[in-house]
CSV table of C-alpha atoms in Angstrom, one decimal:
chain,number,residue,atom,x,y,z
N,126,UNK,CA,172.5,113.0,71.4
N,127,UNK,CA,171.0,109.8,70.3
N,128,UNK,CA,168.6,108.1,72.5
N,129,UNK,CA,168.7,104.9,70.3
N,130,UNK,CA,172.0,104.0,71.9
N,131,UNK,CA,174.6,105.3,74.3
N,132,UNK,CA,177.3,104.4,71.6
N,133,UNK,CA,177.5,107.9,69.6
N,134,UNK,CA,177.7,109.8,72.9
N,135,UNK,CA,180.3,107.6,74.2
N,136,UNK,CA,182.5,107.7,71.2
N,137,UNK,CA,182.3,111.6,71.2
N,138,UNK,CA,183.0,111.8,74.9
N,139,UNK,CA,186.0,109.5,74.6
N,140,UNK,CA,187.7,111.5,72.0
N,141,UNK,CA,186.9,114.7,73.9
N,142,UNK,CA,188.4,113.2,77.1
N,143,UNK,CA,191.4,111.9,75.4
N,144,UNK,CA,192.2,115.1,73.7
N,145,UNK,CA,192.2,116.7,77.2
N,146,UNK,CA,193.8,114.1,79.2
N,147,UNK,CA,196.6,113.4,76.6
N,148,UNK,CA,197.4,117.1,75.5
N,149,UNK,CA,200.7,117.2,77.2
N,150,UNK,CA,201.8,113.8,75.8
N,151,UNK,CA,201.7,114.9,72.1
N,152,UNK,CA,199.3,112.0,71.0
N,153,UNK,CA,197.2,112.3,67.8
N,154,UNK,CA,193.7,111.4,68.9
N,155,UNK,CA,191.0,110.6,66.2
N,156,UNK,CA,187.6,109.0,66.1
N,157,UNK,CA,188.1,106.1,63.8
N,158,UNK,CA,191.4,105.6,61.8
N,159,UNK,CA,192.7,108.8,60.3
N,160,UNK,CA,194.7,107.0,57.6
N,161,UNK,CA,198.3,108.0,59.3
N,162,UNK,CA,200.9,105.4,59.0
N,163,UNK,CA,203.9,107.5,60.1
N,164,UNK,CA,205.9,107.6,63.0
N,165,UNK,CA,204.5,108.9,66.4
N,166,UNK,CA,202.1,108.2,68.9
N,167,UNK,CA,198.3,107.7,68.2
N,168,UNK,CA,194.9,106.9,70.0
N,169,UNK,CA,192.3,105.6,67.5
N,170,UNK,CA,188.9,105.5,69.1
N,171,UNK,CA,186.5,103.1,67.2
N,172,UNK,CA,189.1,101.2,65.8
N,173,UNK,CA,190.1,97.5,66.5
N,174,UNK,CA,192.9,97.1,64.0
N,175,UNK,CA,193.7,99.9,61.9
N,176,UNK,CA,195.9,97.9,59.4
N,177,UNK,CA,193.8,94.8,59.2
N,178,UNK,CA,192.5,93.9,55.7
N,179,UNK,CA,189.0,93.9,57.0
N,180,UNK,CA,187.9,96.6,59.4
N,181,UNK,CA,186.5,95.3,62.7
N,182,UNK,CA,183.7,97.0,64.4
N,183,UNK,CA,184.1,100.5,66.0
N,184,UNK,CA,181.5,99.3,68.7
N,185,UNK,CA,178.9,96.7,69.5
N,186,UNK,CA,176.0,97.0,71.8
N,187,UNK,CA,173.0,94.9,72.8
N,188,UNK,CA,169.9,96.2,74.5
N,189,UNK,CA,167.0,94.7,76.5
N,190,UNK,CA,163.9,96.2,78.2
N,191,UNK,CA,164.7,97.4,81.7
N,192,UNK,CA,161.3,96.6,83.2
N,193,UNK,CA,158.5,94.1,82.4
N,194,UNK,CA,156.1,97.2,81.7
N,195,UNK,CA,158.6,98.8,78.9
N,196,UNK,CA,158.1,102.2,80.8
N,197,UNK,CA,161.6,102.5,82.5
N,198,UNK,CA,163.6,102.6,79.3
N,199,UNK,CA,166.2,99.9,77.9
N,200,UNK,CA,169.4,98.6,79.4
N,201,UNK,CA,172.4,98.7,77.1
N,202,UNK,CA,175.7,97.0,77.4
N,203,UNK,CA,178.5,96.8,74.9
N,204,UNK,CA,182.1,97.5,73.9
N,205,UNK,CA,184.2,100.1,72.0
N,206,UNK,CA,187.5,99.4,70.5
N,207,UNK,CA,190.5,101.7,70.8
N,208,UNK,CA,193.8,101.2,69.4
N,209,UNK,CA,196.9,103.0,70.9
N,210,UNK,CA,200.2,103.0,68.7
N,211,UNK,CA,203.6,104.2,69.3
N,212,UNK,CA,206.3,104.1,66.6
N,213,UNK,CA,209.7,105.4,66.9
N,214,UNK,CA,212.7,105.2,64.4
N,215,UNK,CA,215.2,104.4,67.0
N,216,UNK,CA,214.6,100.8,67.2
N,217,UNK,CA,213.9,100.9,71.1
N,218,UNK,CA,210.8,98.7,71.4
N,219,UNK,CA,210.9,99.0,75.1
N,220,UNK,CA,210.3,102.6,74.7
N,221,UNK,CA,207.7,102.2,72.3
N,222,UNK,CA,205.6,99.8,74.7
N,223,UNK,CA,206.2,102.0,77.7
N,224,UNK,CA,205.0,104.9,75.6
N,225,UNK,CA,201.7,103.0,74.8
N,226,UNK,CA,201.1,102.2,78.4
N,227,UNK,CA,201.8,105.9,79.4
N,228,UNK,CA,198.9,106.9,76.9
N,229,UNK,CA,196.7,104.3,78.1
N,230,UNK,CA,197.0,105.3,81.8
N,231,UNK,CA,195.3,108.7,81.9
N,232,UNK,CA,192.7,107.5,79.2
N,233,UNK,CA,191.9,104.5,81.5
N,234,UNK,CA,191.7,106.8,84.6
N,235,UNK,CA,189.2,108.9,82.8
N,236,UNK,CA,187.2,105.9,81.9
N,237,UNK,CA,187.0,104.7,85.4
N,238,UNK,CA,185.8,108.1,86.6
N,239,UNK,CA,183.5,108.6,83.5
N,240,UNK,CA,180.2,107.3,85.5
N,241,UNK,CA,179.0,111.0,85.3
N,242,UNK,CA,177.1,113.2,83.0
N,243,UNK,CA,179.5,113.2,80.2
N,244,UNK,CA,177.2,110.6,78.7
N,245,UNK,CA,173.6,110.9,80.1
N,246,UNK,CA,172.5,107.3,81.1
N,247,UNK,CA,175.9,105.7,81.3
N,248,UNK,CA,176.3,103.7,84.5
N,249,UNK,CA,179.7,102.0,84.2
N,250,UNK,CA,182.6,102.2,81.7
N,251,UNK,CA,186.2,100.8,81.7
N,252,UNK,CA,188.8,98.9,80.2
N,253,UNK,CA,188.3,95.1,80.1
N,254,UNK,CA,190.9,93.8,77.9
N,255,UNK,CA,194.3,94.8,76.4
N,256,UNK,CA,195.8,93.0,73.6
N,257,UNK,CA,199.6,93.8,72.8
N,258,UNK,CA,201.3,93.6,69.6
N,259,UNK,CA,205.0,94.3,68.9
N,260,UNK,CA,207.0,94.7,65.7
N,261,UNK,CA,210.5,95.5,64.9
N,262,UNK,CA,211.6,96.3,61.3
N,263,UNK,CA,215.3,97.8,60.9
N,264,UNK,CA,215.1,100.9,62.9
N,265,UNK,CA,211.4,101.1,63.4
N,266,UNK,CA,210.1,99.8,66.6
N,267,UNK,CA,206.3,99.6,66.8
N,268,UNK,CA,204.2,98.9,69.8
N,269,UNK,CA,200.3,98.5,69.6
N,270,UNK,CA,197.6,98.2,72.1
N,271,UNK,CA,194.1,97.1,71.1
N,272,UNK,CA,192.0,98.1,74.0
N,273,UNK,CA,188.4,96.6,74.5
N,274,UNK,CA,186.2,99.3,76.7
N,275,UNK,CA,183.1,97.9,78.2
N,276,UNK,CA,180.1,100.0,79.1
N,277,UNK,CA,176.6,99.6,80.6
N,278,UNK,CA,173.9,102.2,80.8
N,279,UNK,CA,170.1,103.0,80.5
N,280,UNK,CA,168.5,104.7,77.7
């Protein structure tokens, strides 16, 4: 994987882990927005708001030299955006919101435990912000969590 940045490896590791961790929950997991606008449960990795008029960043990162001699590599820190959505046609907002958090829980647990070899050079990763959006239209209840995942590492 790229040694220019941790971002490509982290995005791919997040997708692979989400597919494994969420397999029993019948959640559609994708890297980027997959164009889906139907009912169901989704985790879009590298997506801030899939329905915004202007797409936000999938991730952002900054780097600095780790040592004064430039021989120890670079430190990188940044954020990856994820969006979790649950959409039911029964008008039950509480169920949609609970479902979003049921999707987030195992994914966030993996992130907390991901300080390992899944992404070489990754030192710390975890959820640092969750924004909640709720919409009810007729019988459609949609809950959406926009999740900011922060990471730090050495490349």
